[in-house]
Amino acid sequence: MLELRLVQGSLLKKVMDSIKDLVNDANFDCSATGFSLQAMDSSHVALVALLLRSEGFEHYRCDRNISMGMNLGNMAKMLKCAGNDDIITIKADDGSDTVTFMFESPTQDKIADFEMKLMDIDSEHLGIPEAEYHAIVRMPSSEFARICKDLSSIGDTVVISVTKEGVKFSTRGDIGTANIVCRQNTTVDKPEEATVIEMNEPVSLTFALRYMNSFTKASPLSSTVTISLSSELPVVVEYKIAEMGYIRFYLAPKIEEDEDESKP
Amino acid sequence: MKIVTYNVNGLRPRIQQFGSLLKLLTSLDADIICFQETKLAKHDLRADMVWAEGYESFFSCTRARIGYSGVATFCRVKSAFSSCEVALPVDAEEGFTGLLENSRGFGDRKYERCAVVEGLEEFSKDELLKVDSDGRCIITDHGHFVLFNIYGPRADPDDVERIQFKHNFFKILKKRWDALLRQGRRLIVVGDINIAPASIDRCDAKPDFEKNEFREWFRSLLVENGGPFADVFRAKHPERKEAYTCWSTSSGAEIFNFGSRIDHILSAGDCLHEHSSEGHDFLTCHVRECEILTQFKRWQSGSTTGRWKGGAGIKLKGSDHAPVCMSLDEIPIISQHNTPLLSTRYCPQVEGCQQTLVSMLARRQTAEHVKSNVQHDSSRVTDSIQRCKMSMKRSSDDHAVLDFSLDRVVNSSPMVQGDTVSEIVECPQSSPNEASGSKMLCSSSSPAKPVSRVQSKKKPKQSQGSQLSLRSFFQRSSNSIIGISQPGISDNPEDFSKSDQFSNGDSMKYDETNTKTQINISIQDHAAADSLCSTAEEKRNVALAEWQRIQEVMQNSIPLCKGHNEPCVARIVRKAGPNLGRKFFVCVRAEGPASNPEANCNYFKWAASKSKDKGRTQ
């Protein structure tokens, strides 16, 4: 028996919006500690990890660990039917092949039940390691989204370079080049507007803007984004979900095409 | 004389590809160039799309959907007026039913319509208008022959309505041809007909390929089956196989030449010889050769764009069709004539405001030229003045009106007075007065320079590196560690410590040929064993090894195709139906003939996810 009641139903809607374009279908894993998801994009290049801890739910009942395969497009369709202020309850019986989403209006005068078929999805859980990173940048998520969007109109890739002075995003394309530098800035009125750079080592890595832009779809979930970079590890783009958990995107950097390899 | 037909798959992108319309036309090097699928709407007809120095153009645009269909005929002429050139048509018509508005030209003057084609009584007016409303036909009469520039409709095998449309289209077209043939006219029909006549014209044709009604219809047109037409390419190359003109856009079909021959040149009628006898006809007496211009194909062998890779990261530039060219011999000149009213030079929009400064001045120059050379033949003056004053309303043929309008022009606009005009023409950028004057004349003074600058010598997209799958990324990073372990390469203190660490251990046995797993293990060994290394370093190595494992899992979860043992590409079902949204894997290679093992092996596998209740019923 599974019953998860989330007062802030809009949160789940935003989560779906942020990953449904990247991931086709995925297993949602429920345990006593929380509701989580780990999935790859269709080309198996990027990885998404989502965690919503049990404490964040008004009511959290999960009798035994259960994994529910869902088509995220279909799930997003159903969650679109929930109002932004609605309370969402996720329900599933043991051994059932469906999951039920219940939407309650804040005034309790409207209750909607949506039942969705589950899928069998083969997927191995990948234990993603915690790691130390050479550089960690925290900045307003809207700013990051804007930068990725702007740069993608010029080029296909972004070079993210972190130095003591700040973080530089640059790209080049057929029409020219673009460089955007964000300096460390902690003297702001609101903490979420700060740009904070923790750096052990300077690092400069190239990423596909297509993926970065897809990651920034999670911007509505959090006012800040944390980008962790190491020259040997995939980048982590993390959006914290207030008092509940996080959504993290992992992506391997691109490398300069070796001349000798690209020639036929 | 050369005639070329080319499905450009969008005139706009083709102009961009070649830098300008003129360059596109020049590279095709022909006297009459017929384009299909221009994908232009009426309001897109701007000077840079339709005007090229030395060419007369005739456009037919779709009246229904935007960015769809459309044909255009470009004629290379020395002069559009009182010319004897065959390339300059004596008459032109949009559509083949004769029912379209302004089908014979622009302007107020209603051209006297020739009798509606006979034998179309069975079709309603709406049906007739419908086949012409897509912009699929331009007819130009070149005296010796009538040229049809056709874009034949395509119909999916299960789309009944569309098939009916295609049926009507060709039936009505055939009536028009028959009518012209009865009048003793010679016909040349060119274009993307969207029919591959026989098995030889299609890669991997199924045994019943030729049974299709449209293919049968096409073959029935041909001389060998009692019809009036010769399929010029096939007549010249009866045995040539794998001569294709169109390749599927999405599957990389060009690579293995997995296409079909659907762009055709047909000819019908007698030769021009005076004493035509047995064995004489247009094809044998006048067609020197007919070739497919494969140099326009998107994919050239030895291309440096790299492998197809399921289309990812490769943007093939160019049309999915190749042009077909026919050379004619012994075509004598015809009597003096002027460009027909359908010419885009009379299209109100193009003429009205959408010119560039340079093209306008250039045209003024030719107008001046004509004026000075030609005596006061009133119709010619009309022409030149018309070209002088683009904003002027066109005068009718009526002489009185003509004189009046001429006077009015001269009086009302001082700029048109003889010497001023020639001054502007001769030194367009001389004095500021004149410059501003010419600007005033040309209401849309869109500068000409940008046009030439737009010649985007688009380099092949600078691939600033390929997307690493996590596996190859780690392969590289382990390679780089090997590199670092060779002294003197790194300049980074931390890397040095790493290199020490490796040379302390058994790094000597690493060389470039080491397999990844060996490195993998040794890194783990080191992480575990080397107590000297800092905890941060240790943690990073653990993370590295862990990520390598993750990557392997990610990579291995992509199935390998049967034919080549290569990782497949994932796709999602977009077609409505029970499987909509389901993920599947297919071979990444380009489509090709089944006989070629290098081509797509047709491997298909559903992703390991299916609806649960479905699983139960199975």
PDB file of N, CA, C and O in Angstrom, chain A residues 24-25 40 42 44-45 97 117-122 124 126-127 129 131-132 134 156-157 172 201 208 232 250 252-255 257-258 261, chain B residues 461 463-468 470 473-474 476 494 498 540 543-544 546-547 550 553-554 557-558 570 572 581 583 608-610 612-613 616:
ATOM      1  N   ASN A  24      11.965   9.630 -21.444  1.00  0.00           N
ATOM      2  CA  ASN A  24      10.721   9.094 -21.975  1.00  0.00           C
ATOM      3  C   ASN A  24       9.919   8.342 -20.921  1.00  0.00           C
ATOM      4  O   ASN A  24       8.782   8.666 -20.642  1.00  0.00           O
ATOM      5  N   ASP A  25      10.531   7.321 -20.342  1.00  0.00           N
ATOM      6  CA  ASP A  25       9.861   6.656 -19.236  1.00  0.00           C
ATOM      7  C   ASP A  25      10.866   6.239 -18.180  1.00  0.00           C
ATOM      8  O   ASP A  25      12.052   6.085 -18.454  1.00  0.00           O
ATOM      9  N   MET A  40      17.819   7.874 -17.554  1.00  0.00           N
ATOM     10  CA  MET A  40      18.698   8.407 -18.592  1.00  0.00           C
ATOM     11  C   MET A  40      17.854   9.019 -19.704  1.00  0.00           C
ATOM     12  O   MET A  40      16.706   8.622 -19.900  1.00  0.00           O
ATOM     13  N   SER A  42      17.171   9.486 -23.822  1.00  0.00           N
ATOM     14  CA  SER A  42      17.049   8.388 -24.779  1.00  0.00           C
ATOM     15  C   SER A  42      18.378   8.010 -25.414  1.00  0.00           C
ATOM     16  O   SER A  42      18.582   6.864 -25.781  1.00  0.00           O
ATOM     17  N   HIS A  44      21.139   7.989 -23.847  1.00  0.00           N
ATOM     18  CA  HIS A  44      21.967   7.509 -22.736  1.00  0.00           C
ATOM     19  C   HIS A  44      23.212   8.368 -22.544  1.00  0.00           C
ATOM     20  O   HIS A  44      24.305   7.852 -22.333  1.00  0.00           O
ATOM     21  N   VAL A  45      23.032   9.630 -22.652  1.00  0.00           N
ATOM     22  CA  VAL A  45      24.147  10.558 -22.465  1.00  0.00           C
ATOM     23  C   VAL A  45      23.999  11.301 -21.147  1.00  0.00           C
ATOM     24  O   VAL A  45      24.958  11.496 -20.423  1.00  0.00           O
ATOM     25  N   ASP A  97      -1.378  -2.858 -11.219  1.00  0.00           N
ATOM     26  CA  ASP A  97      -0.672  -2.380 -12.413  1.00  0.00           C
ATOM     27  C   ASP A  97      -1.085  -0.963 -12.783  1.00  0.00           C
ATOM     28  O   ASP A  97      -0.936  -0.532 -13.909  1.00  0.00           O
ATOM     29  N   LYS A 117      -2.009   3.671 -16.201  1.00  0.00           N
ATOM     30  CA  LYS A 117      -1.395   2.343 -16.324  1.00  0.00           C
ATOM     31  C   LYS A 117       0.097   2.431 -16.051  1.00  0.00           C
ATOM     32  O   LYS A 117       0.760   3.365 -16.513  1.00  0.00           O
ATOM     33  N   LEU A 118       0.603   1.446 -15.374  1.00  0.00           N
ATOM     34  CA  LEU A 118       2.048   1.399 -15.132  1.00  0.00           C
ATOM     35  C   LEU A 118       2.729   0.630 -16.254  1.00  0.00           C
ATOM     36  O   LEU A 118       2.081  -0.053 -17.031  1.00  0.00           O
ATOM     37  N   MET A 119       4.046   0.752 -16.313  1.00  0.00           N
ATOM     38  CA  MET A 119       4.806   0.053 -17.345  1.00  0.00           C
ATOM     39  C   MET A 119       5.853  -0.827 -16.679  1.00  0.00           C
ATOM     40  O   MET A 119       6.290  -0.567 -15.568  1.00  0.00           O
ATOM     41  N   ASP A 120       6.238  -1.851 -17.422  1.00  0.00           N
ATOM     42  CA  ASP A 120       7.394  -2.649 -17.004  1.00  0.00           C
ATOM     43  C   ASP A 120       8.627  -2.040 -17.637  1.00  0.00           C
ATOM     44  O   ASP A 120       8.750  -2.037 -18.860  1.00  0.00           O
ATOM     45  N   ILE A 121       9.505  -1.552 -16.832  1.00  0.00           N
ATOM     46  CA  ILE A 121      10.707  -0.936 -17.396  1.00  0.00           C
ATOM     47  C   ILE A 121      11.927  -1.623 -16.809  1.00  0.00           C
ATOM     48  O   ILE A 121      12.083  -1.699 -15.593  1.00  0.00           O
ATOM     49  N   ASP A 122      12.755  -2.124 -17.696  1.00  0.00           N
ATOM     50  CA  ASP A 122      14.037  -2.683 -17.247  1.00  0.00           C
ATOM     51  C   ASP A 122      14.978  -1.539 -16.969  1.00  0.00           C
ATOM     52  O   ASP A 122      15.296  -0.773 -17.874  1.00  0.00           O
ATOM     53  N   GLU A 124      18.492  -0.592 -14.382  1.00  0.00           N
ATOM     54  CA  GLU A 124      19.333  -0.914 -13.248  1.00  0.00           C
ATOM     55  C   GLU A 124      19.532   0.353 -12.447  1.00  0.00           C
ATOM     56  O   GLU A 124      19.714   1.430 -13.010  1.00  0.00           O
ATOM     57  N   LEU A 126      21.622   2.860 -10.634  1.00  0.00           N
ATOM     58  CA  LEU A 126      23.044   3.202 -10.675  1.00  0.00           C
ATOM     59  C   LEU A 126      23.376   3.959  -9.403  1.00  0.00           C
ATOM     60  O   LEU A 126      22.787   5.007  -9.149  1.00  0.00           O
ATOM     61  N   GLY A 127      24.277   3.419  -8.627  1.00  0.00           N
ATOM     62  CA  GLY A 127      24.672   4.131  -7.407  1.00  0.00           C
ATOM     63  C   GLY A 127      25.553   5.302  -7.776  1.00  0.00           C
ATOM     64  O   GLY A 127      26.725   5.144  -8.101  1.00  0.00           O
ATOM     65  N   PRO A 129      27.925   8.159  -7.202  1.00  0.00           N
ATOM     66  CA  PRO A 129      28.822   8.476  -6.082  1.00  0.00           C
ATOM     67  C   PRO A 129      28.807   9.957  -5.729  1.00  0.00           C
ATOM     68  O   PRO A 129      28.651  10.806  -6.603  1.00  0.00           O
ATOM     69  N   ALA A 131      30.976  13.077  -4.760  1.00  0.00           N
ATOM     70  CA  ALA A 131      32.375  13.358  -5.105  1.00  0.00           C
ATOM     71  C   ALA A 131      32.738  14.779  -4.696  1.00  0.00           C
ATOM     72  O   ALA A 131      31.865  15.626  -4.474  1.00  0.00           O
ATOM     73  N   GLU A 132      34.013  15.002  -4.583  1.00  0.00           N
ATOM     74  CA  GLU A 132      34.528  16.364  -4.384  1.00  0.00           C
ATOM     75  C   GLU A 132      34.698  16.981  -5.769  1.00  0.00           C
ATOM     76  O   GLU A 132      35.202  16.334  -6.677  1.00  0.00           O
ATOM     77  N   HIS A 134      36.100  20.201  -8.293  1.00  0.00           N
ATOM     78  CA  HIS A 134      37.103  21.262  -8.396  1.00  0.00           C
ATOM     79  C   HIS A 134      36.460  22.631  -8.191  1.00  0.00           C
ATOM     80  O   HIS A 134      37.061  23.513  -7.617  1.00  0.00           O
ATOM     81  N   ASP A 156      26.352  25.758 -30.538  1.00  0.00           N
ATOM     82  CA  ASP A 156      25.801  24.485 -30.084  1.00  0.00           C
ATOM     83  C   ASP A 156      26.353  24.071 -28.732  1.00  0.00           C
ATOM     84  O   ASP A 156      25.773  23.247 -28.044  1.00  0.00           O
ATOM     85  N   THR A 157      27.523  24.576 -28.396  1.00  0.00           N
ATOM     86  CA  THR A 157      28.163  24.144 -27.158  1.00  0.00           C
ATOM     87  C   THR A 157      28.495  25.351 -26.297  1.00  0.00           C
ATOM     88  O   THR A 157      28.626  26.468 -26.788  1.00  0.00           O
ATOM     89  N   ARG A 172      30.788  29.664 -29.556  1.00  0.00           N
ATOM     90  CA  ARG A 172      31.075  30.211 -30.877  1.00  0.00           C
ATOM     91  C   ARG A 172      30.203  29.508 -31.904  1.00  0.00           C
ATOM     92  O   ARG A 172      29.853  28.346 -31.755  1.00  0.00           O
ATOM     93  N   GLU A 201      40.340  24.461  -7.820  1.00  0.00           N
ATOM     94  CA  GLU A 201      41.218  24.415  -8.985  1.00  0.00           C
ATOM     95  C   GLU A 201      40.461  25.061 -10.137  1.00  0.00           C
ATOM     96  O   GLU A 201      39.253  24.836 -10.246  1.00  0.00           O
ATOM     97  N   ALA A 208      27.222  20.330 -24.290  1.00  0.00           N
ATOM     98  CA  ALA A 208      26.222  20.551 -25.339  1.00  0.00           C
ATOM     99  C   ALA A 208      25.110  21.418 -24.782  1.00  0.00           C
ATOM    100  O   ALA A 208      24.498  21.088 -23.777  1.00  0.00           O
ATOM    101  N   GLU A 232      37.444  15.592 -14.394  1.00  0.00           N
ATOM    102  CA  GLU A 232      37.327  14.167 -14.711  1.00  0.00           C
ATOM    103  C   GLU A 232      35.911  13.631 -14.556  1.00  0.00           C
ATOM    104  O   GLU A 232      35.659  12.470 -14.867  1.00  0.00           O
ATOM    105  N   TYR A 250      23.116  15.052 -14.642  1.00  0.00           N
ATOM    106  CA  TYR A 250      24.529  14.737 -14.856  1.00  0.00           C
ATOM    107  C   TYR A 250      24.797  14.682 -16.359  1.00  0.00           C
ATOM    108  O   TYR A 250      24.015  14.098 -17.119  1.00  0.00           O
ATOM    109  N   ALA A 252      28.220  14.312 -19.232  1.00  0.00           N
ATOM    110  CA  ALA A 252      29.652  14.258 -19.531  1.00  0.00           C
ATOM    111  C   ALA A 252      30.021  15.407 -20.450  1.00  0.00           C
ATOM    112  O   ALA A 252      29.239  15.766 -21.324  1.00  0.00           O
ATOM    113  N   PRO A 253      31.197  15.964 -20.242  1.00  0.00           N
ATOM    114  CA  PRO A 253      31.606  17.068 -21.121  1.00  0.00           C
ATOM    115  C   PRO A 253      31.857  16.577 -22.535  1.00  0.00           C
ATOM    116  O   PRO A 253      32.059  15.390 -22.763  1.00  0.00           O
ATOM    117  N   LYS A 254      31.840  17.509 -23.463  1.00  0.00           N
ATOM    118  CA  LYS A 254      32.264  17.193 -24.827  1.00  0.00           C
ATOM    119  C   LYS A 254      33.757  17.391 -24.897  1.00  0.00           C
ATOM    120  O   LYS A 254      34.320  18.192 -24.162  1.00  0.00           O
ATOM    121  N   ILE A 255      34.388  16.673 -25.801  1.00  0.00           N
ATOM    122  CA  ILE A 255      35.822  16.897 -25.989  1.00  0.00           C
ATOM    123  C   ILE A 255      36.042  17.432 -27.380  1.00  0.00           C
ATOM    124  O   ILE A 255      35.257  17.189 -28.282  1.00  0.00           O
ATOM    125  N   GLU A 257      37.132  17.461 -30.925  1.00  0.00           N
ATOM    126  CA  GLU A 257      37.278  16.330 -31.838  1.00  0.00           C
ATOM    127  C   GLU A 257      38.752  16.204 -32.222  1.00  0.00           C
ATOM    128  O   GLU A 257      39.366  17.160 -32.653  1.00  0.00           O
ATOM    129  N   ASP A 258      39.284  15.007 -32.047  1.00  0.00           N
ATOM    130  CA  ASP A 258      40.674  14.802 -32.440  1.00  0.00           C
ATOM    131  C   ASP A 258      40.777  14.822 -33.952  1.00  0.00           C
ATOM    132  O   ASP A 258      39.998  14.192 -34.635  1.00  0.00           O
ATOM    133  N   GLU A 261      41.162  11.513 -35.630  1.00  0.00           N
ATOM    134  CA  GLU A 261      40.022  10.595 -35.542  1.00  0.00           C
ATOM    135  C   GLU A 261      38.929  10.966 -36.531  1.00  0.00           C
ATOM    136  O   GLU A 261      38.267  10.101 -37.062  1.00  0.00           O
TER     137      GLU A 261
ATOM    138  N   LYS B 461      29.082  23.070 -40.099  1.00  0.00           N
ATOM    139  CA  LYS B 461      28.950  23.419 -38.688  1.00  0.00           C
ATOM    140  C   LYS B 461      30.217  23.055 -37.948  1.00  0.00           C
ATOM    141  O   LYS B 461      30.608  21.912 -37.880  1.00  0.00           O
ATOM    142  N   SER B 463      32.107  21.641 -35.798  1.00  0.00           N
ATOM    143  CA  SER B 463      31.843  20.695 -34.729  1.00  0.00           C
ATOM    144  C   SER B 463      32.887  20.938 -33.672  1.00  0.00           C
ATOM    145  O   SER B 463      34.051  20.669 -33.849  1.00  0.00           O
ATOM    146  N   GLN B 464      32.427  21.551 -32.602  1.00  0.00           N
ATOM    147  CA  GLN B 464      33.382  21.866 -31.537  1.00  0.00           C
ATOM    148  C   GLN B 464      33.492  20.681 -30.616  1.00  0.00           C
ATOM    149  O   GLN B 464      33.359  20.767 -29.415  1.00  0.00           O
ATOM    150  N   GLY B 465      33.654  19.573 -31.184  1.00  0.00           N
ATOM    151  CA  GLY B 465      33.763  18.383 -30.360  1.00  0.00           C
ATOM    152  C   GLY B 465      32.477  17.605 -30.427  1.00  0.00           C
ATOM    153  O   GLY B 465      31.431  18.128 -30.706  1.00  0.00           O
ATOM    154  N   SER B 466      32.591  16.348 -30.194  1.00  0.00           N
ATOM    155  CA  SER B 466      31.410  15.506 -30.252  1.00  0.00           C
ATOM    156  C   SER B 466      30.934  15.240 -28.842  1.00  0.00           C
ATOM    157  O   SER B 466      31.683  15.364 -27.894  1.00  0.00           O
ATOM    158  N   GLN B 467      29.641  14.924 -28.743  1.00  0.00           N
ATOM    159  CA  GLN B 467      29.127  14.628 -27.421  1.00  0.00           C
ATOM    160  C   GLN B 467      29.720  13.317 -26.961  1.00  0.00           C
ATOM    161  O   GLN B 467      29.590  12.300 -27.606  1.00  0.00           O
ATOM    162  N   LEU B 468      30.398  13.388 -25.834  1.00  0.00           N
ATOM    163  CA  LEU B 468      30.956  12.177 -25.257  1.00  0.00           C
ATOM    164  C   LEU B 468      29.847  11.391 -24.624  1.00  0.00           C
ATOM    165  O   LEU B 468      29.056  11.927 -23.868  1.00  0.00           O
ATOM    166  N   LEU B 470      29.343   8.834 -21.724  1.00  0.00           N
ATOM    167  CA  LEU B 470      30.184   8.809 -20.528  1.00  0.00           C
ATOM    168  C   LEU B 470      31.318   7.809 -20.678  1.00  0.00           C
ATOM    169  O   LEU B 470      32.409   8.021 -20.197  1.00  0.00           O
ATOM    170  N   PHE B 473      34.193   9.149 -22.550  1.00  0.00           N
ATOM    171  CA  PHE B 473      34.777  10.176 -21.698  1.00  0.00           C
ATOM    172  C   PHE B 473      35.772   9.563 -20.739  1.00  0.00           C
ATOM    173  O   PHE B 473      36.881  10.051 -20.558  1.00  0.00           O
ATOM    174  N   PHE B 474      35.390   8.466 -20.147  1.00  0.00           N
ATOM    175  CA  PHE B 474      36.316   7.863 -19.185  1.00  0.00           C
ATOM    176  C   PHE B 474      37.469   7.190 -19.873  1.00  0.00           C
ATOM    177  O   PHE B 474      38.567   7.141 -19.351  1.00  0.00           O
ATOM    178  N   ARG B 476      38.882   8.378 -22.331  1.00  0.00           N
ATOM    179  CA  ARG B 476      39.808   9.477 -22.562  1.00  0.00           C
ATOM    180  C   ARG B 476      40.510   9.866 -21.296  1.00  0.00           C
ATOM    181  O   ARG B 476      41.697  10.059 -21.267  1.00  0.00           O
ATOM    182  N   GLU B 494      49.014  18.993  -9.018  1.00  0.00           N
ATOM    183  CA  GLU B 494      48.227  17.864  -8.546  1.00  0.00           C
ATOM    184  C   GLU B 494      48.345  16.685  -9.502  1.00  0.00           C
ATOM    185  O   GLU B 494      48.408  15.537  -9.089  1.00  0.00           O
ATOM    186  N   LYS B 498      49.726  12.819  -9.077  1.00  0.00           N
ATOM    187  CA  LYS B 498      49.054  11.646  -9.627  1.00  0.00           C
ATOM    188  C   LYS B 498      50.038  10.797 -10.404  1.00  0.00           C
ATOM    189  O   LYS B 498      50.080   9.588 -10.307  1.00  0.00           O
ATOM    190  N   ARG B 540      38.001  11.181  -5.066  1.00  0.00           N
ATOM    191  CA  ARG B 540      37.794  11.477  -6.476  1.00  0.00           C
ATOM    192  C   ARG B 540      37.995  10.222  -7.318  1.00  0.00           C
ATOM    193  O   ARG B 540      37.252   9.953  -8.248  1.00  0.00           O
ATOM    194  N   ALA B 543      35.076   8.050  -6.979  1.00  0.00           N
ATOM    195  CA  ALA B 543      33.974   8.589  -7.782  1.00  0.00           C
ATOM    196  C   ALA B 543      34.206   8.296  -9.262  1.00  0.00           C
ATOM    197  O   ALA B 543      33.298   7.906  -9.988  1.00  0.00           O
ATOM    198  N   LEU B 544      35.456   8.465  -9.666  1.00  0.00           N
ATOM    199  CA  LEU B 544      35.815   8.235 -11.063  1.00  0.00           C
ATOM    200  C   LEU B 544      35.508   6.796 -11.459  1.00  0.00           C
ATOM    201  O   LEU B 544      34.868   6.532 -12.488  1.00  0.00           O
ATOM    202  N   GLU B 546      33.564   4.766 -10.018  1.00  0.00           N
ATOM    203  CA  GLU B 546      32.131   4.527  -9.910  1.00  0.00           C
ATOM    204  C   GLU B 546      31.419   5.046 -11.159  1.00  0.00           C
ATOM    205  O   GLU B 546      30.557   4.402 -11.724  1.00  0.00           O
ATOM    206  N   TRP B 547      31.851   6.222 -11.590  1.00  0.00           N
ATOM    207  CA  TRP B 547      31.246   6.801 -12.783  1.00  0.00           C
ATOM    208  C   TRP B 547      31.543   5.979 -14.022  1.00  0.00           C
ATOM    209  O   TRP B 547      30.730   5.872 -14.913  1.00  0.00           O
ATOM    210  N   ILE B 550      29.076   3.311 -13.989  1.00  0.00           N
ATOM    211  CA  ILE B 550      27.762   3.820 -14.397  1.00  0.00           C
ATOM    212  C   ILE B 550      27.699   3.977 -15.909  1.00  0.00           C
ATOM    213  O   ILE B 550      26.748   3.580 -16.565  1.00  0.00           O
ATOM    214  N   VAL B 553      27.259   0.807 -17.687  1.00  0.00           N
ATOM    215  CA  VAL B 553      25.870   0.340 -17.605  1.00  0.00           C
ATOM    216  C   VAL B 553      25.008   1.114 -18.594  1.00  0.00           C
ATOM    217  O   VAL B 553      24.211   0.550 -19.342  1.00  0.00           O
ATOM    218  N   MET B 554      25.207   2.436 -18.586  1.00  0.00           N
ATOM    219  CA  MET B 554      24.400   3.266 -19.481  1.00  0.00           C
ATOM    220  C   MET B 554      24.610   2.858 -20.924  1.00  0.00           C
ATOM    221  O   MET B 554      23.671   2.731 -21.703  1.00  0.00           O
ATOM    222  N   SER B 557      23.257  -0.591 -21.882  1.00  0.00           N
ATOM    223  CA  SER B 557      21.810  -0.741 -21.928  1.00  0.00           C
ATOM    224  C   SER B 557      21.265  -0.334 -23.294  1.00  0.00           C
ATOM    225  O   SER B 557      20.086  -0.465 -23.549  1.00  0.00           O
ATOM    226  N   ILE B 558      22.129   0.163 -24.157  1.00  0.00           N
ATOM    227  CA  ILE B 558      21.709   0.391 -25.552  1.00  0.00           C
ATOM    228  C   ILE B 558      21.989  -0.889 -26.326  1.00  0.00           C
ATOM    229  O   ILE B 558      23.117  -1.363 -26.339  1.00  0.00           O
ATOM    230  N   ALA B 570      18.103   5.456 -30.301  1.00  0.00           N
ATOM    231  CA  ALA B 570      16.773   5.350 -29.702  1.00  0.00           C
ATOM    232  C   ALA B 570      15.823   6.305 -30.392  1.00  0.00           C
ATOM    233  O   ALA B 570      16.187   7.439 -30.697  1.00  0.00           O
ATOM    234  N   ILE B 572      11.377   7.381 -30.695  1.00  0.00           N
ATOM    235  CA  ILE B 572      10.096   7.268 -30.012  1.00  0.00           C
ATOM    236  C   ILE B 572       8.989   7.281 -31.050  1.00  0.00           C
ATOM    237  O   ILE B 572       9.052   8.054 -32.020  1.00  0.00           O
ATOM    238  N   GLY B 581       4.320   6.992 -28.366  1.00  0.00           N
ATOM    239  CA  GLY B 581       5.133   7.331 -27.200  1.00  0.00           C
ATOM    240  C   GLY B 581       6.074   6.230 -26.758  1.00  0.00           C
ATOM    241  O   GLY B 581       6.891   6.441 -25.873  1.00  0.00           O
ATOM    242  N   LYS B 583       9.244   3.737 -26.818  1.00  0.00           N
ATOM    243  CA  LYS B 583      10.613   3.915 -27.262  1.00  0.00           C
ATOM    244  C   LYS B 583      11.082   2.649 -27.954  1.00  0.00           C
ATOM    245  O   LYS B 583      10.697   1.552 -27.566  1.00  0.00           O
ATOM    246  N   ALA B 608      12.869  -1.772 -23.416  1.00  0.00           N
ATOM    247  CA  ALA B 608      12.329  -2.726 -22.450  1.00  0.00           C
ATOM    248  C   ALA B 608      11.310  -2.051 -21.553  1.00  0.00           C
ATOM    249  O   ALA B 608      11.516  -1.879 -20.363  1.00  0.00           O
ATOM    250  N   SER B 609      10.252  -1.605 -22.151  1.00  0.00           N
ATOM    251  CA  SER B 609       9.190  -1.061 -21.330  1.00  0.00           C
ATOM    252  C   SER B 609       7.899  -1.285 -22.079  1.00  0.00           C
ATOM    253  O   SER B 609       7.799  -1.019 -23.264  1.00  0.00           O
ATOM    254  N   LYS B 610       6.940  -1.816 -21.395  1.00  0.00           N
ATOM    255  CA  LYS B 610       5.648  -1.972 -22.047  1.00  0.00           C
ATOM    256  C   LYS B 610       4.547  -1.820 -21.025  1.00  0.00           C
ATOM    257  O   LYS B 610       4.768  -2.013 -19.827  1.00  0.00           O
ATOM    258  N   LYS B 612       1.713  -2.426 -18.596  1.00  0.00           N
ATOM    259  CA  LYS B 612       1.649  -3.625 -17.771  1.00  0.00           C
ATOM    260  C   LYS B 612       0.490  -4.535 -18.146  1.00  0.00           C
ATOM    261  O   LYS B 612       0.655  -5.738 -18.193  1.00  0.00           O
ATOM    262  N   ASP B 613      -0.666  -3.959 -18.396  1.00  0.00           N
ATOM    263  CA  ASP B 613      -1.813  -4.822 -18.650  1.00  0.00           C
ATOM    264  C   ASP B 613      -1.653  -5.563 -19.974  1.00  0.00           C
ATOM    265  O   ASP B 613      -2.154  -6.647 -20.160  1.00  0.00           O
ATOM    266  N   ARG B 616       0.168  -8.659 -19.497  1.00  0.00           N
ATOM    267  CA  ARG B 616      -0.613  -9.733 -18.894  1.00  0.00           C
ATOM    268  C   ARG B 616      -1.418 -10.508 -19.946  1.00  0.00           C
ATOM    269  O   ARG B 616      -1.555 -11.706 -19.882  1.00  0.00           O
TER     270      ARG B 616
END
